Each structure stands twice: as C-alpha cells, then as structure tokens.
Amino acid sequence: MKAVQVVGYHRPLELTEVSEPTVTGPFDVVVRIGGAGVCRTDLHILEGQWAEKSGVTLPYTIGHENAGWVHAVGAAVTNVAEGDKVIVHPLITCGLCRACRSGDDVHCAASRFPGIDTAGGYAEYLKTSARSVVKIDDALEPSDVAALADAGLTAYHAAAKAARRLRPGDRCVVIGAGGLGHIGVQVLKALTAAEIVVVDRNPDAVKLAETIGADHGVVADGSHVAAVLDLTGGDGAETVIDFVGEGGATRDGIAMLRRAGDYHVVGYGENIDVPTIDIISTEINLIGNLVGSYNDLCELMVLAAQGKVTLHTQKYPLDRFQDAIDDLDNGRVRGRAILTP
Ligand SMILES: [Zn+2]
Ligand SMILES: [Zn+2]
C-alpha cells in the first residue's frame, strides 16, 4: 500500500510502498483510512522535537488524526465489524492498568501512539485496537471528522471538564479562537448555560466565534483584560480556558479569573508566574489538560452527529501530502488540512 513516511529529521516526508498491516493479535483492528488530519505536531515531528521522546525507529508512517472504515478485525473483536465507519482514538491502550480501568486512557501505563511512536494514518490502512475505535453516525464522513480525533478531542476534554463546574449564568473566557478554541466554544455552547467570552488577537477569529456560540467577543489589543473585567462586573470569570499558553496569555488570563476560579491550561509554551500567596488567598485552581479519553471521543461524536460541533476542512489526496504540509506551515489552511488516501 501507499504510505507517507518520515525518513529523516529536517527532511521532507516521502511517499513509498509498504506492506499492508495485517491482523496478528485477537484485538487488532485494521482501518481503511478515509481521512488523516495534518497537524502542527506533524511539523514538530519533522523538526525532530519528538525524536527522543517517542524513540521511534525511522522510517515510519506519520499521522495521528485518523478515521475510516473497518477493514479487518481480530478473532476477539466484538464492538466493530468489517465495513463499520469509525474514528480512531489516538492512543492504543492496554485496558489493564489502573488508568485504563478508570477510563483515563491518556495516562495508560503501556500505551502506543500511532503516528508518533508506531505506524500512523498517512496511508491506505492503519492498524489499531478494538479499544481505540469509535463507531460514528452514518451521517458523518471520516474525512470530515478525522481531525476531531486529536485537535477536537483535546478541545472537547478541556471544555467538557470546565463545563462540569460551570453553572448557568457563570462566565467562561476562552483565550484563542483558532482550531482548538473554535471547537471549544461549540462544545461549551452545547454543554453549558454559561456566558462565553472569546478573546483573540485576530478580529476575524473573534467575529467567527460570535457566529458559533460566543456571547461576547474581545479583541486582544492591550485593553482586553479590562474589557473582560467590565463584562464580569469587575469580578472576573469563574473559568478561563487558555488555548494559547504563550505570549503573555497566562498573565492576562489569570488577571481575568474570579476568586476561586478555574484556570484550564491547554495551549503551552510559557511558564506561569503567579505568586503563591495569590494562589492561596484567592484559592484559584490551575488545571492541566492532555488530549482526551475514549469516552470523551464518543461524546464528541454525539455532538458532531447532532451538528453541534463542525469543523471546516481542506482536503488533499494522499500524494499531495507536501502541499498540505506547506499550506499548514504557511498559514494557508482554513480549519484543518485532511489527507484522503
Ligand atoms: Zn494532532
Ligand atoms: Zn493501560
């Protein structure tokens, strides 16, 4: 089959012929790929940022945001059958460790990550496990939802975690209305009756956020902290979800937070610099968020099937992978780039 592989760091990807994955274990599932999302993490992989962390042996097939049709299943697989339309949770998990038994897939003690440390989905077929496939509604197309497997799942996990604490009338600030923030706003709108305030540097992104559920848009132009405090009666918001995490976003975001509020970190890059006396005297919570669980992905697929979460995509045939990478690198992708093998 055709597959796009990492052949070296700081070198372009290459389209090559490799053997098709086959079922070898009882819980194996082979998926015929309908859509593989092109993610900024893929650019970081090519820059070598993941080389040490993943320990992957080159060459290998990249791509961790995958959806398609079940092609073959192992003898013990009962939850999907050949032909089923599925989205693939990004991790292959063991099912036996304490984290797995709590439904906390991301912290599995023995997981593999196709596209990062083993063969991924920039290919005609992908091998995963029965624990990782989520059947999707007939109305959904794999190439439309593929990017929800990682980017969407991360945004869902944070927004749904925040929503469990938000009461009607509370205020939730979303910092960053790009790919992830855009999904986060739609999820908050679907799950809460909180007032949603979106902050972004880009006035167009703020405008777009207002059309998909934000109650207030604030352009981050230097007066945005004061603007949010104004909108919240001077007290700040009960919750801030930070999809940026760099360029001073955390300083501004914490200044927008109410006493005893929750600060969700999703985007990353800078250090958070808050005096500990402020943390105890205001009793704020700083909360990390990493991808999402299998159940998070199931829930996100319900919202997608209901039309409550949508994602704009730009599609490319597999052999135009370099155009997709270049377009992403040069900011020419609206929504998410998807390869359609
Ligand atoms: Zn990704
Ligand atoms: Zn596990």
Short mmCIF file of C-alpha atoms and ligand atoms in Angstrom, two decimals:
data_model
loop_
_atom_site.label_atom_id
_atom_site.label_comp_id
_atom_site.label_asym_id
_atom_site.label_seq_id
_atom_site.Cartn_x
_atom_site.Cartn_y
_atom_site.Cartn_z
CA MET A 1 0.00 0.00 0.00
CA LYS A 2 0.98 3.67 -0.28
CA ALA A 3 2.23 5.38 2.87
CA VAL A 4 3.85 8.72 3.66
CA GLN A 5 6.87 8.26 5.88
CA VAL A 6 9.34 10.19 7.98
CA VAL A 7 12.70 9.19 6.50
CA GLY A 8 14.83 11.67 8.45
CA TYR A 9 14.51 14.83 10.55
CA HIS A 10 14.77 18.20 8.79
CA ARG A 11 13.99 16.29 5.57
CA PRO A 12 10.74 16.17 3.58
CA LEU A 13 8.33 13.26 4.03
CA GLU A 14 8.39 10.58 1.33
CA LEU A 15 5.59 8.64 -0.33
CA THR A 16 6.60 4.97 -0.54
CA GLU A 17 5.20 1.50 -0.97
CA VAL A 18 5.00 -0.55 2.28
CA SER A 19 3.25 -3.80 3.16
CA GLU A 20 -0.36 -3.55 4.38
CA PRO A 21 -0.85 -4.04 8.13
CA THR A 22 -2.49 -7.35 8.97
CA VAL A 23 -4.36 -8.68 11.99
CA THR A 24 -1.94 -10.57 14.23
CA GLY A 25 -3.49 -10.20 17.71
CA PRO A 26 -7.06 -11.09 18.79
CA PHE A 27 -7.99 -7.43 19.50
CA ASP A 28 -6.35 -5.91 16.39
CA VAL A 29 -8.43 -3.74 14.09
CA VAL A 30 -7.21 -2.64 10.65
CA VAL A 31 -8.87 0.55 9.41
CA ARG A 32 -9.02 1.65 5.76
CA ILE A 33 -8.21 5.35 6.09
CA GLY A 34 -10.82 7.80 4.82
CA GLY A 35 -9.22 10.89 6.33
CA ALA A 36 -5.95 11.65 8.10
CA GLY A 37 -5.61 15.08 9.70
CA VAL A 38 -2.44 17.09 9.12
CA CYS A 39 -1.49 18.54 12.49
CA ARG A 40 1.08 21.05 13.72
CA THR A 41 2.53 18.17 15.76
CA ASP A 42 3.49 16.57 12.41
CA LEU A 43 5.59 19.66 11.63
CA HIS A 44 7.22 19.37 15.08
CA ILE A 45 7.97 15.68 14.41
CA LEU A 46 9.80 16.65 11.19
CA GLU A 47 11.75 19.28 13.16
CA GLY A 48 12.96 16.41 15.37
CA GLN A 49 11.21 17.71 18.52
CA TRP A 50 9.68 14.29 19.23
CA ALA A 51 12.68 12.15 18.24
CA GLU A 52 13.94 11.49 21.75
CA LYS A 53 10.56 11.41 23.47
CA SER A 54 8.99 8.91 21.04
CA GLY A 55 12.11 6.79 20.46
CA VAL A 56 10.63 5.81 17.09
CA THR A 57 12.80 3.99 14.54
CA LEU A 58 12.92 5.63 11.10
CA PRO A 59 11.47 5.29 8.55
CA TYR A 60 7.91 5.17 9.88
CA THR A 61 4.45 6.28 8.74
CA ILE A 62 3.26 9.55 10.30
CA GLY A 63 -0.36 10.70 11.03
CA HIS A 64 -2.27 10.55 14.33
CA GLU A 65 -5.74 12.01 13.46
CA ASN A 66 -7.48 9.16 11.70
CA ALA A 67 -10.91 7.98 10.61
CA GLY A 68 -12.16 5.47 8.04
CA TRP A 69 -13.81 2.08 7.63
CA VAL A 70 -13.04 -1.14 9.49
CA HIS A 71 -11.20 -3.41 7.06
CA ALA A 72 -10.31 -6.44 9.21
CA VAL A 73 -10.72 -7.48 12.86
CA GLY A 74 -9.06 -9.97 15.20
CA ALA A 75 -10.89 -13.06 16.48
CA ALA A 76 -11.87 -11.46 19.83
CA VAL A 77 -13.22 -8.17 18.48
CA THR A 78 -16.95 -7.75 19.14
CA ASN A 79 -17.52 -3.96 19.20
CA VAL A 80 -16.94 -3.31 15.47
CA ALA A 81 -17.23 -5.33 12.27
CA GLU A 82 -15.85 -5.06 8.77
CA GLY A 83 -17.34 -2.05 6.95
CA ASP A 84 -18.17 0.00 10.07
CA LYS A 85 -17.38 3.71 9.84
CA VAL A 86 -15.06 4.65 12.69
CA ILE A 87 -12.93 7.41 14.17
CA VAL A 88 -9.72 6.26 15.84
CA HIS A 89 -8.75 7.33 19.36
CA PRO A 90 -5.13 8.49 19.04
CA LEU A 91 -3.76 6.00 21.60
CA ILE A 92 -3.64 2.21 21.61
CA THR A 93 -4.18 1.43 25.30
CA CYS A 94 -3.67 -1.73 27.38
CA GLY A 95 -7.04 -1.89 29.14
CA LEU A 96 -5.44 -3.48 32.18
CA CYS A 97 -3.61 -0.73 34.08
CA ARG A 98 -5.19 1.40 36.78
CA ALA A 99 -5.62 4.43 34.48
CA CYS A 100 -7.31 2.34 31.78
CA ARG A 101 -9.63 0.81 34.36
CA SER A 102 -10.64 4.34 35.42
CA GLY A 103 -11.40 5.26 31.80
CA ASP A 104 -8.40 7.59 31.81
CA ASP A 105 -6.92 6.32 28.53
CA VAL A 106 -4.41 9.13 28.08
CA HIS A 107 -2.49 8.09 31.20
CA CYS A 108 -2.33 4.38 30.27
CA ALA A 109 0.88 2.88 31.65
CA ALA A 110 1.56 0.89 28.46
CA SER A 111 0.16 2.84 25.52
CA ARG A 112 1.36 3.24 21.95
CA PHE A 113 0.68 6.28 19.80
CA PRO A 114 0.28 5.54 16.05
CA GLY A 115 1.80 8.35 14.00
CA ILE A 116 4.16 9.27 16.87
CA ASP A 117 5.87 6.06 18.04
CA THR A 118 4.41 3.46 15.64
CA ALA A 119 2.88 3.39 12.14
CA GLY A 120 0.20 6.08 11.67
CA GLY A 121 -2.51 7.06 9.23
CA TYR A 122 -0.90 8.89 6.29
CA ALA A 123 -1.50 5.62 4.46
CA GLU A 124 -4.19 3.46 2.93
CA TYR A 125 -4.52 1.29 6.05
CA LEU A 126 -3.80 1.70 9.78
CA LYS A 127 -3.54 -0.95 12.47
CA THR A 128 -5.08 -0.10 15.87
CA SER A 129 -7.03 -1.99 18.54
CA ALA A 130 -10.65 -2.68 19.40
CA ARG A 131 -10.25 -0.38 22.43
CA SER A 132 -9.46 2.59 20.17
CA VAL A 133 -12.22 2.59 17.54
CA VAL A 134 -15.43 4.60 17.96
CA LYS A 135 -18.29 3.86 15.55
CA ILE A 136 -19.60 7.10 14.04
CA ASP A 137 -23.05 8.09 12.85
CA ASP A 138 -23.95 7.21 9.25
CA ALA A 139 -24.43 10.89 8.50
CA LEU A 140 -20.75 11.64 9.25
CA GLU A 141 -17.92 11.20 6.75
CA PRO A 142 -14.50 10.01 8.00
CA SER A 143 -12.68 12.78 6.12
CA ASP A 144 -14.89 15.43 7.78
CA VAL A 145 -14.31 14.22 11.35
CA ALA A 146 -10.73 12.85 11.23
CA ALA A 147 -9.22 15.96 12.85
CA LEU A 148 -11.64 15.62 15.76
CA ALA A 149 -9.59 12.55 16.78
CA ASP A 150 -6.87 14.75 18.29
CA ALA A 151 -7.40 18.51 17.90
CA GLY A 152 -11.13 18.20 18.52
CA LEU A 153 -10.69 15.66 21.31
CA THR A 154 -8.25 17.92 23.16
CA ALA A 155 -10.64 20.87 22.96
CA TYR A 156 -13.59 18.67 23.99
CA HIS A 157 -11.75 17.24 27.00
CA ALA A 158 -10.92 20.69 28.39
CA ALA A 159 -14.29 22.29 27.61
CA ALA A 160 -16.26 19.31 29.00
CA LYS A 161 -14.12 19.28 32.17
CA ALA A 162 -14.77 23.01 32.61
CA ALA A 163 -18.47 22.54 31.87
CA ARG A 164 -18.87 20.09 34.77
CA ARG A 165 -18.23 23.01 37.17
CA LEU A 166 -19.91 25.85 35.26
CA ARG A 167 -23.38 26.86 36.46
CA PRO A 168 -25.97 28.76 34.40
CA GLY A 169 -25.00 32.43 34.50
CA ASP A 170 -21.32 31.77 35.18
CA ARG A 171 -18.84 33.33 32.79
CA CYS A 172 -16.28 31.29 30.84
CA VAL A 173 -13.46 33.05 28.99
CA VAL A 174 -11.94 31.21 26.01
CA ILE A 175 -8.49 32.54 25.11
CA GLY A 176 -7.64 31.74 21.48
CA ALA A 177 -10.30 31.07 18.85
CA GLY A 178 -8.11 29.12 16.39
CA GLY A 179 -8.58 25.44 15.51
CA LEU A 180 -8.96 24.17 19.08
CA GLY A 181 -10.67 27.22 20.58
CA HIS A 182 -13.21 27.13 17.77
CA ILE A 183 -14.20 23.58 18.80
CA GLY A 184 -14.07 24.53 22.49
CA VAL A 185 -16.64 27.32 22.02
CA GLN A 186 -19.06 24.95 20.23
CA VAL A 187 -18.67 22.33 22.98
CA LEU A 188 -19.26 24.89 25.76
CA LYS A 189 -22.36 26.15 23.94
CA ALA A 190 -23.69 22.58 23.71
CA LEU A 191 -22.92 21.60 27.31
CA THR A 192 -23.45 24.71 29.44
CA ALA A 193 -25.66 27.72 30.01
CA ALA A 194 -22.61 29.76 30.98
CA GLU A 195 -21.89 33.04 29.21
CA ILE A 196 -19.00 32.54 26.79
CA VAL A 197 -16.44 35.31 26.26
CA VAL A 198 -13.90 34.76 23.47
CA VAL A 199 -10.56 36.62 23.44
CA ASP A 200 -8.29 36.52 20.39
CA ARG A 201 -5.79 38.84 18.70
CA ASN A 202 -7.39 38.26 15.33
CA PRO A 203 -10.62 40.29 14.87
CA ASP A 204 -11.83 37.82 12.19
CA ALA A 205 -11.44 34.89 14.57
CA VAL A 206 -13.42 36.82 17.21
CA LYS A 207 -16.17 37.53 14.67
CA LEU A 208 -16.30 33.88 13.62
CA ALA A 209 -16.50 32.80 17.28
CA GLU A 210 -19.55 35.04 17.75
CA THR A 211 -21.33 33.20 14.93
CA ILE A 212 -20.76 29.76 16.54
CA GLY A 213 -21.80 30.47 20.12
CA ALA A 214 -19.67 33.11 21.82
CA ASP A 215 -21.84 35.62 23.71
CA HIS A 216 -19.10 38.26 23.72
CA GLY A 217 -16.01 38.73 21.57
CA VAL A 218 -13.00 40.69 22.79
CA VAL A 219 -10.05 41.55 20.53
CA ALA A 220 -6.78 41.13 22.46
CA ASP A 221 -5.38 44.58 21.72
CA GLY A 222 -3.98 45.51 25.15
CA SER A 223 -7.30 46.56 26.71
CA HIS A 224 -8.70 43.01 26.78
CA VAL A 225 -8.16 42.31 30.49
CA ALA A 226 -10.08 45.48 31.37
CA ALA A 227 -12.77 44.57 28.81
CA VAL A 228 -13.31 41.13 30.39
CA LEU A 229 -13.40 42.60 33.90
CA ASP A 230 -16.02 45.08 32.64
CA LEU A 231 -18.13 42.24 31.25
CA THR A 232 -17.96 40.40 34.59
CA GLY A 233 -18.89 43.25 36.92
CA GLY A 234 -15.24 43.70 37.90
CA ASP A 235 -15.00 40.24 39.50
CA GLY A 236 -13.54 38.21 36.63
CA ALA A 237 -14.79 34.96 35.14
CA GLU A 238 -15.49 31.73 37.03
CA THR A 239 -13.49 29.83 34.39
CA VAL A 240 -10.79 30.65 31.85
CA ILE A 241 -9.78 28.09 29.20
CA ASP A 242 -6.43 29.05 27.71
CA PHE A 243 -5.83 27.57 24.25
CA VAL A 244 -2.76 29.79 23.73
CA GLY A 245 -0.42 29.43 26.74
CA GLU A 246 2.28 31.73 25.37
CA GLY A 247 2.99 35.36 24.55
CA GLY A 248 1.65 36.61 27.91
CA ALA A 249 -1.68 34.76 27.61
CA THR A 250 -1.36 33.20 31.08
CA ARG A 251 -0.62 36.54 32.82
CA ASP A 252 -3.64 38.15 31.15
CA GLY A 253 -5.83 35.08 31.62
CA ILE A 254 -5.16 34.82 35.36
CA ALA A 255 -5.91 38.55 35.69
CA MET A 256 -9.37 37.79 34.20
CA LEU A 257 -10.08 35.00 36.71
CA ARG A 258 -12.52 35.39 39.59
CA ARG A 259 -11.69 34.32 43.17
CA ALA A 260 -11.85 30.51 43.47
CA GLY A 261 -11.96 30.30 39.67
CA ASP A 262 -10.60 27.51 37.45
CA TYR A 263 -7.77 28.19 35.00
CA HIS A 264 -7.53 25.48 32.33
CA VAL A 265 -4.21 25.23 30.50
CA VAL A 266 -4.47 23.69 27.02
CA GLY A 267 -2.04 25.66 24.82
CA TYR A 268 1.53 25.70 26.04
CA GLY A 269 4.86 27.43 25.68
CA GLU A 270 5.47 29.87 28.54
CA ASN A 271 5.87 29.47 32.31
CA ILE A 272 3.02 30.52 34.59
CA ASP A 273 4.28 33.14 37.02
CA VAL A 274 1.82 33.59 39.88
CA PRO A 275 2.88 34.44 43.46
CA THR A 276 1.88 31.52 45.68
CA ILE A 277 0.34 33.99 48.16
CA ASP A 278 -2.10 34.98 45.40
CA ILE A 279 -3.00 31.34 44.75
CA ILE A 280 -3.82 30.67 48.40
CA SER A 281 -5.53 33.98 49.08
CA THR A 282 -7.79 33.73 46.02
CA GLU A 283 -7.96 29.91 46.08
CA ILE A 284 -7.71 29.63 42.30
CA ASN A 285 -7.17 26.28 40.57
CA LEU A 286 -4.63 25.74 37.79
CA ILE A 287 -5.71 22.71 35.74
CA GLY A 288 -3.76 20.83 33.03
CA ASN A 289 -5.44 19.15 30.06
CA LEU A 290 -3.98 16.43 27.83
CA VAL A 291 -5.80 15.09 24.74
CA GLY A 292 -8.93 13.20 25.90
CA SER A 293 -10.30 9.79 26.82
CA TYR A 294 -12.12 7.23 24.69
CA ASN A 295 -15.38 8.28 26.33
CA ASP A 296 -14.62 11.94 25.55
CA LEU A 297 -14.28 10.95 21.88
CA CYS A 298 -17.61 9.05 21.97
CA GLU A 299 -19.31 12.14 23.43
CA LEU A 300 -17.72 14.46 20.88
CA MET A 301 -19.00 12.17 18.09
CA VAL A 302 -22.54 12.54 19.50
CA LEU A 303 -22.21 16.34 19.26
CA ALA A 304 -20.80 16.00 15.73
CA ALA A 305 -23.71 13.77 14.67
CA GLN A 306 -26.14 16.34 16.13
CA GLY A 307 -24.46 19.06 14.05
CA LYS A 308 -23.45 20.92 17.22
CA VAL A 309 -19.72 20.67 16.51
CA THR A 310 -18.49 21.26 12.99
CA LEU A 311 -15.05 21.77 11.60
CA HIS A 312 -14.02 23.37 8.33
CA THR A 313 -11.64 21.15 6.36
CA GLN A 314 -9.38 21.46 3.31
CA LYS A 315 -8.88 18.07 1.63
CA TYR A 316 -5.89 16.72 -0.29
CA PRO A 317 -5.29 13.35 -1.98
CA LEU A 318 -2.53 11.33 -0.25
CA ASP A 319 0.06 12.07 -2.95
CA ARG A 320 -0.38 15.83 -2.39
CA PHE A 321 0.81 15.46 1.24
CA GLN A 322 3.58 18.01 0.67
CA ASP A 323 1.07 20.69 -0.41
CA ALA A 324 -0.91 20.04 2.79
CA ILE A 325 2.23 20.33 4.93
CA ASP A 326 3.34 23.52 3.13
CA ASP A 327 -0.12 25.09 3.36
CA LEU A 328 -0.25 24.38 7.10
CA ASP A 329 3.28 25.69 7.63
CA ASN A 330 2.47 28.89 5.73
CA GLY A 331 -0.89 29.60 7.38
CA ARG A 332 -2.91 28.83 4.22
CA VAL A 333 -5.25 26.26 5.82
CA ARG A 334 -8.69 27.40 6.94
CA GLY A 335 -9.83 24.91 9.59
CA ARG A 336 -7.87 21.66 9.22
CA ALA A 337 -5.98 20.02 6.36
CA ILE A 338 -7.03 16.42 5.71
CA LEU A 339 -5.38 13.76 3.54
CA THR A 340 -7.85 11.43 1.85
CA PRO A 341 -5.97 8.24 0.86
ZN ZN B 1 -2.82 16.38 16.15
ZN ZN B 2 -3.48 0.94 30.27
#
